[in-house]
mmCIF file of C-alpha atoms in Angstrom:
data_model
loop_
_atom_site.group_PDB
_atom_site.id
_atom_site.type_symbol
_atom_site.label_atom_id
_atom_site.label_comp_id
_atom_site.label_asym_id
_atom_site.label_seq_id
_atom_site.Cartn_x
_atom_site.Cartn_y
_atom_site.Cartn_z
ATOM 1 C CA MET A 1 0.044 0.141 0.439
ATOM 2 C CA PRO A 2 1.544 3.173 -1.232
ATOM 3 C CA ILE A 3 2.225 6.345 2.089
ATOM 4 C CA GLY A 4 -0.877 8.078 2.284
ATOM 5 C CA SER A 5 -3.424 5.193 1.464
ATOM 6 C CA VAL A 6 -6.262 2.880 3.040
ATOM 7 C CA SER A 7 -7.288 -0.252 1.560
ATOM 8 C CA LEU A 8 -11.023 0.159 0.081
ATOM 9 C CA PRO A 9 -12.964 -3.747 -0.196
ATOM 10 C CA VAL A 10 -14.461 -3.741 -3.861
ATOM 11 C CA ASN A 11 -18.153 -3.608 -4.599
ATOM 12 C CA LEU A 12 -18.999 -5.030 -8.079
ATOM 13 C CA ALA A 13 -22.267 -2.629 -7.370
ATOM 14 C CA ILE A 14 -20.730 0.758 -7.407
ATOM 15 C CA PHE A 15 -21.399 2.233 -10.583
ATOM 16 C CA ASP A 16 -17.874 3.576 -12.348
ATOM 17 C CA PHE A 17 -18.684 6.741 -13.921
ATOM 18 C CA MET A 18 -15.365 6.926 -15.675
ATOM 19 C CA GLY A 19 -17.621 3.914 -17.905
ATOM 20 C CA ILE A 20 -14.300 1.055 -16.098
ATOM 21 C CA ALA A 21 -15.085 -2.111 -14.317
ATOM 22 C CA PRO A 22 -13.879 -1.707 -10.681
ATOM 23 C CA THR A 23 -10.830 -3.002 -9.703
ATOM 24 C CA LEU A 24 -8.827 -4.447 -6.760
ATOM 25 C CA ARG A 25 -7.294 -1.098 -5.963
ATOM 26 C CA ARG A 26 -9.079 1.370 -4.485
ATOM 27 C CA GLU A 27 -7.748 3.452 -1.657
ATOM 28 C CA ILE A 28 -8.676 6.275 0.240
ATOM 29 C CA LEU A 29 -6.054 9.286 0.217
ATOM 30 C CA VAL A 30 -5.447 9.428 4.154
ATOM 31 C CA PRO A 31 -3.597 12.669 5.804
ATOM 32 C CA ALA A 32 -0.118 11.347 5.807
ATOM 33 C CA PHE A 33 -1.170 12.028 1.800
ATOM 34 C CA TYR A 34 -1.497 15.377 2.452
ATOM 35 C CA ALA A 35 1.235 16.472 5.341
ATOM 36 C CA ARG A 36 4.088 16.592 2.292
ATOM 37 C CA GLN A 37 5.145 19.561 0.591
ATOM 38 C CA THR A 38 2.526 21.266 -1.244
ATOM 39 C CA LEU A 39 4.351 21.242 -4.729
ATOM 40 C CA VAL A 40 5.303 16.380 -4.183
ATOM 41 C CA VAL A 41 1.039 17.085 -2.942
ATOM 42 C CA ALA A 42 -0.267 18.939 -6.097
ATOM 43 C CA ARG A 43 2.306 16.427 -8.604
ATOM 44 C CA HIS A 44 1.266 12.709 -7.209
ATOM 45 C CA LEU A 45 -2.307 14.709 -7.334
ATOM 46 C CA LEU A 46 -2.971 14.361 -10.765
ATOM 47 C CA GLY A 47 -3.825 10.675 -12.288
ATOM 48 C CA LYS A 48 -5.846 10.295 -8.566
ATOM 49 C CA TYR A 49 -9.772 9.931 -8.510
ATOM 50 C CA LEU A 50 -12.060 13.251 -7.492
ATOM 51 C CA VAL A 51 -15.119 10.787 -5.339
ATOM 52 C CA ARG A 52 -18.170 12.351 -5.183
ATOM 53 C CA LYS A 53 -21.669 10.959 -3.195
ATOM 54 C CA LEU A 54 -24.621 11.690 -4.998
ATOM 55 C CA PRO A 55 -28.042 10.167 -4.701
ATOM 56 C CA GLU A 56 -28.057 9.403 -7.177
ATOM 57 C CA GLY A 57 -24.684 6.601 -6.818
ATOM 58 C CA LEU A 58 -21.170 8.292 -7.517
ATOM 59 C CA ARG A 59 -19.519 9.699 -9.881
ATOM 60 C CA ALA A 60 -15.246 10.106 -10.167
ATOM 61 C CA GLY A 61 -13.280 11.760 -12.218
ATOM 62 C CA ARG A 62 -9.710 11.335 -12.774
ATOM 63 C CA LEU A 63 -7.485 14.619 -11.678
ATOM 64 C CA ILE A 64 -5.998 16.214 -14.857
ATOM 65 C CA GLU A 65 -4.670 19.696 -13.598
ATOM 66 C CA VAL A 66 -4.254 21.406 -9.799
ATOM 67 C CA GLU A 67 -2.473 24.291 -8.334
ATOM 68 C CA ALA A 68 -0.316 25.047 -5.847
ATOM 69 C CA TYR A 69 -0.423 28.041 -3.355
ATOM 70 C CA VAL A 70 2.437 27.702 -0.229
ATOM 71 C CA GLY A 71 2.204 29.616 2.797
ATOM 72 C CA GLN A 72 1.418 33.107 4.102
ATOM 73 C CA GLN A 73 4.328 34.590 1.882
ATOM 74 C CA ASP A 74 2.868 33.457 -1.671
ATOM 75 C CA LEU A 75 0.932 36.564 -2.327
ATOM 76 C CA ALA A 76 -1.508 34.178 -4.324
ATOM 77 C CA CYS A 77 -2.665 32.659 -1.247
ATOM 78 C CA HIS A 78 -5.749 33.812 0.049
ATOM 79 C CA ALA A 79 -3.689 33.433 3.575
ATOM 80 C CA SER A 80 -1.081 36.151 2.973
ATOM 81 C CA LYS A 81 -3.341 38.222 4.049
ATOM 82 C CA GLY A 82 -3.147 36.423 7.348
ATOM 83 C CA ARG A 83 -5.626 33.904 9.614
ATOM 84 C CA THR A 84 -9.088 34.984 9.281
ATOM 85 C CA ARG A 85 -11.949 33.311 9.053
ATOM 86 C CA ARG A 86 -13.089 32.672 6.018
ATOM 87 C CA THR A 87 -8.519 30.897 5.777
ATOM 88 C CA GLU A 88 -8.910 29.485 9.400
ATOM 89 C CA VAL A 89 -9.322 26.190 7.530
ATOM 90 C CA LEU A 90 -5.951 26.677 5.760
ATOM 91 C CA PHE A 91 -3.833 26.822 9.180
ATOM 92 C CA GLY A 92 -5.477 23.443 10.470
ATOM 93 C CA PRO A 93 -4.959 19.421 9.935
ATOM 94 C CA PRO A 94 -3.936 18.194 6.350
ATOM 95 C CA GLY A 95 -6.329 16.522 3.856
ATOM 96 C CA ARG A 96 -9.224 19.198 4.621
ATOM 97 C CA ALA A 97 -11.624 20.854 1.673
ATOM 98 C CA TYR A 98 -11.216 24.530 1.604
ATOM 99 C CA VAL A 99 -14.412 25.850 -0.186
ATOM 100 C CA PHE A 100 -14.731 29.313 -0.968
ATOM 101 C CA MET A 101 -17.273 31.711 -2.955
ATOM 102 C CA ILE A 102 -16.647 33.579 -5.628
ATOM 103 C CA TYR A 103 -18.554 36.640 -6.854
ATOM 104 C CA GLY A 104 -21.474 35.252 -4.557
ATOM 105 C CA MET A 105 -22.135 31.753 -7.785
ATOM 106 C CA TYR A 106 -19.234 29.923 -8.454
ATOM 107 C CA HIS A 107 -17.363 27.624 -5.749
ATOM 108 C CA CYS A 108 -13.566 26.429 -5.827
ATOM 109 C CA MET A 109 -12.147 23.208 -4.109
ATOM 110 C CA ASN A 110 -8.688 23.051 -2.495
ATOM 111 C CA VAL A 111 -7.361 20.106 -0.894
ATOM 112 C CA VAL A 112 -5.348 21.599 2.284
ATOM 113 C CA THR A 113 -1.483 20.700 2.570
ATOM 114 C CA GLU A 114 2.507 20.780 4.640
ATOM 115 C CA ARG A 115 1.790 20.691 8.509
ATOM 116 C CA LEU A 116 -0.984 22.909 11.319
ATOM 117 C CA ASP A 117 -0.446 26.583 11.073
ATOM 118 C CA PHE A 118 1.348 26.828 7.634
ATOM 119 C CA PRO A 119 -1.426 27.591 5.162
ATOM 120 C CA ALA A 120 -0.660 25.784 2.120
ATOM 121 C CA ALA A 121 -3.574 23.885 -0.255
ATOM 122 C CA VAL A 122 -3.833 22.757 -3.453
ATOM 123 C CA LEU A 123 -6.944 23.743 -6.139
ATOM 124 C CA ILE A 124 -8.514 21.281 -7.967
ATOM 125 C CA ARG A 125 -8.503 22.947 -11.723
ATOM 126 C CA ALA A 126 -9.769 20.314 -13.701
ATOM 127 C CA VAL A 127 -10.976 16.610 -13.547
ATOM 128 C CA GLU A 128 -11.853 13.570 -16.382
ATOM 129 C CA ASP A 129 -14.965 11.854 -16.265
ATOM 130 C CA GLU A 130 -18.013 10.492 -18.324
ATOM 131 C CA THR A 131 -19.163 13.050 -19.372
ATOM 132 C CA GLY A 132 -15.354 14.603 -20.804
ATOM 133 C CA LEU A 133 -13.040 16.968 -19.981
ATOM 134 C CA ILE A 134 -14.548 19.508 -17.302
ATOM 135 C CA ASP A 135 -12.333 22.538 -16.856
ATOM 136 C CA GLY A 136 -12.272 25.377 -14.821
ATOM 137 C CA PRO A 137 -12.319 25.052 -10.829
ATOM 138 C CA GLY A 138 -15.757 26.408 -10.986
ATOM 139 C CA ARG A 139 -17.061 24.490 -12.936
ATOM 140 C CA VAL A 140 -15.314 21.201 -11.277
ATOM 141 C CA CYS A 141 -17.782 22.101 -8.365
ATOM 142 C CA ARG A 142 -21.390 22.631 -10.446
ATOM 143 C CA ALA A 143 -20.785 19.177 -11.924
ATOM 144 C CA TYR A 144 -19.254 17.614 -8.533
ATOM 145 C CA GLU A 145 -21.773 19.218 -6.549
ATOM 146 C CA ILE A 146 -19.444 20.593 -4.109
ATOM 147 C CA ASP A 147 -20.007 23.846 -1.794
ATOM 148 C CA LEU A 148 -19.475 25.541 0.419
ATOM 149 C CA SER A 149 -21.162 22.885 3.082
ATOM 150 C CA LEU A 150 -17.997 20.780 2.603
ATOM 151 C CA ASN A 151 -15.975 23.386 3.457
ATOM 152 C CA TYR A 152 -13.255 21.911 6.213
ATOM 153 C CA HIS A 153 -14.817 18.462 5.236
ATOM 154 C CA ASP A 154 -12.371 15.838 6.217
ATOM 155 C CA LEU A 155 -10.955 14.235 3.141
ATOM 156 C CA SER A 156 -10.250 10.329 4.292
ATOM 157 C CA THR A 157 -13.126 9.179 5.626
ATOM 158 C CA GLY A 158 -14.686 8.292 2.344
ATOM 159 C CA ARG A 159 -17.987 9.931 3.579
ATOM 160 C CA THR A 160 -19.468 12.351 1.317
ATOM 161 C CA LEU A 161 -16.422 13.375 -0.392
ATOM 162 C CA TRP A 162 -13.352 11.707 -1.206
ATOM 163 C CA ILE A 163 -9.927 11.560 -3.546
ATOM 164 C CA GLU A 164 -9.076 7.834 -4.354
ATOM 165 C CA ASP A 165 -5.615 6.132 -5.572
ATOM 166 C CA ARG A 166 -6.532 3.500 -7.867
ATOM 167 C CA GLY A 167 -2.932 2.728 -8.780
ATOM 168 C CA GLU A 168 -1.642 4.990 -11.608
ATOM 169 C CA ARG A 169 1.706 5.904 -11.684
ATOM 170 C CA VAL A 170 1.924 9.221 -13.195
ATOM 171 C CA PRO A 171 5.658 9.875 -14.921
ATOM 172 C CA LYS A 172 6.866 13.692 -14.526
ATOM 173 C CA SER A 173 7.490 13.125 -18.090
ATOM 174 C CA ARG A 174 3.731 13.449 -18.385
ATOM 175 C CA ILE A 175 3.214 16.205 -15.780
ATOM 176 C CA VAL A 176 3.564 20.062 -17.234
ATOM 177 C CA ALA A 177 4.663 22.744 -15.438
ATOM 178 C CA TYR A 178 2.993 26.669 -15.845
ATOM 179 C CA PRO A 179 2.062 29.426 -13.865
ATOM 180 C CA ARG A 180 -0.912 29.316 -12.422
ATOM 181 C CA ILE A 181 -3.800 31.847 -14.111
ATOM 182 C CA ASN A 182 -5.634 35.108 -12.859
ATOM 183 C CA VAL A 183 -2.702 36.366 -10.074
ATOM 184 C CA ASP A 184 -0.639 38.801 -11.762
ATOM 185 C CA TYR A 185 -1.782 41.205 -8.399
ATOM 186 C CA ALA A 186 0.998 38.306 -7.195
ATOM 187 C CA GLY A 187 4.246 39.875 -8.977
ATOM 188 C CA GLN A 188 6.756 37.931 -8.713
ATOM 189 C CA TRP A 189 5.077 35.195 -7.196
ATOM 190 C CA ALA A 190 3.128 35.026 -10.069
ATOM 191 C CA ALA A 191 4.983 33.630 -12.587
ATOM 192 C CA LYS A 192 5.698 30.592 -9.976
ATOM 193 C CA PRO A 193 5.166 27.281 -12.198
ATOM 194 C CA TRP A 194 2.917 26.212 -9.544
ATOM 195 C CA ARG A 195 0.276 24.518 -11.696
ATOM 196 C CA PHE A 196 0.350 21.990 -13.059
ATOM 197 C CA ARG A 197 -1.603 19.252 -15.606
ATOM 198 C CA LEU A 198 -0.857 16.192 -17.049
ATOM 199 C CA LYS A 199 0.001 16.249 -21.017
ATOM 200 C CA THR A 200 -2.266 14.280 -22.145
ATOM 201 C CA ALA A 201 -4.955 17.428 -21.668
ATOM 202 C CA PRO A 202 -5.530 20.780 -23.296
ATOM 203 C CA VAL A 203 -4.005 23.257 -21.707
ATOM 204 C CA THR A 204 -6.435 25.983 -20.683
ATOM 205 C CA THR A 205 -4.348 29.384 -20.551
ATOM 206 C CA ARG A 206 -7.443 32.273 -19.816
ATOM 207 C CA LEU A 207 -10.637 31.615 -18.238
ATOM 208 C CA SER A 208 -13.261 34.169 -17.611
ATOM 209 C CA ILE A 209 -13.898 33.484 -14.057
ATOM 210 C CA LYS A 210 -11.076 34.925 -11.979
ATOM 211 C CA SER A 211 -8.760 35.099 -8.964
ATOM 212 C CA GLN A 212 -10.023 31.139 -8.681
ATOM 213 C CA ARG A 213 -7.098 30.659 -6.015
ATOM 214 C CA GLY A 214 -6.451 28.956 -3.024
#
């Protein structure tokens, strides 16, 4: 079993929205996976599966693009403005969901990383499932019905929302790093190549929804 995961029993009745038969290995990522350097976690999240329990069943999407935000010195990170009611979750235990709303209509989901009292997270930017590529954090949250009720949610419990390792190993040669999107205000931090994407997916260079960050 890889570091930071716990095995799930195989249930052949579970419908896999990717159209792939259940495998013998489905492991929920546990806090130890997230309690590492954020850039390491971000790269290792690619190829994992975001899983959401919905009334009609489970929906799962393979993670295609993520974006890292690291510490209060990172001017693109929400925590750069201090420890507030909104950002408190970023200072909490690793493996929690940080969900926030922008413009009163779009939700964005991050996973908290590293250690207690060090604010860092990885933004989920794109997934691929049976509907195709869902590109953009707001679109992902809309498709997977992720909203503010899931802020602070423990992603290691296997309830409601979690991330799974299904055995895929993504070589470094398949990961491309790009500057983060819509953070020009962050000065030199805007140029950090902390947006990671699988090579197989088309690259998004600009979004109409701004300030989707962690």
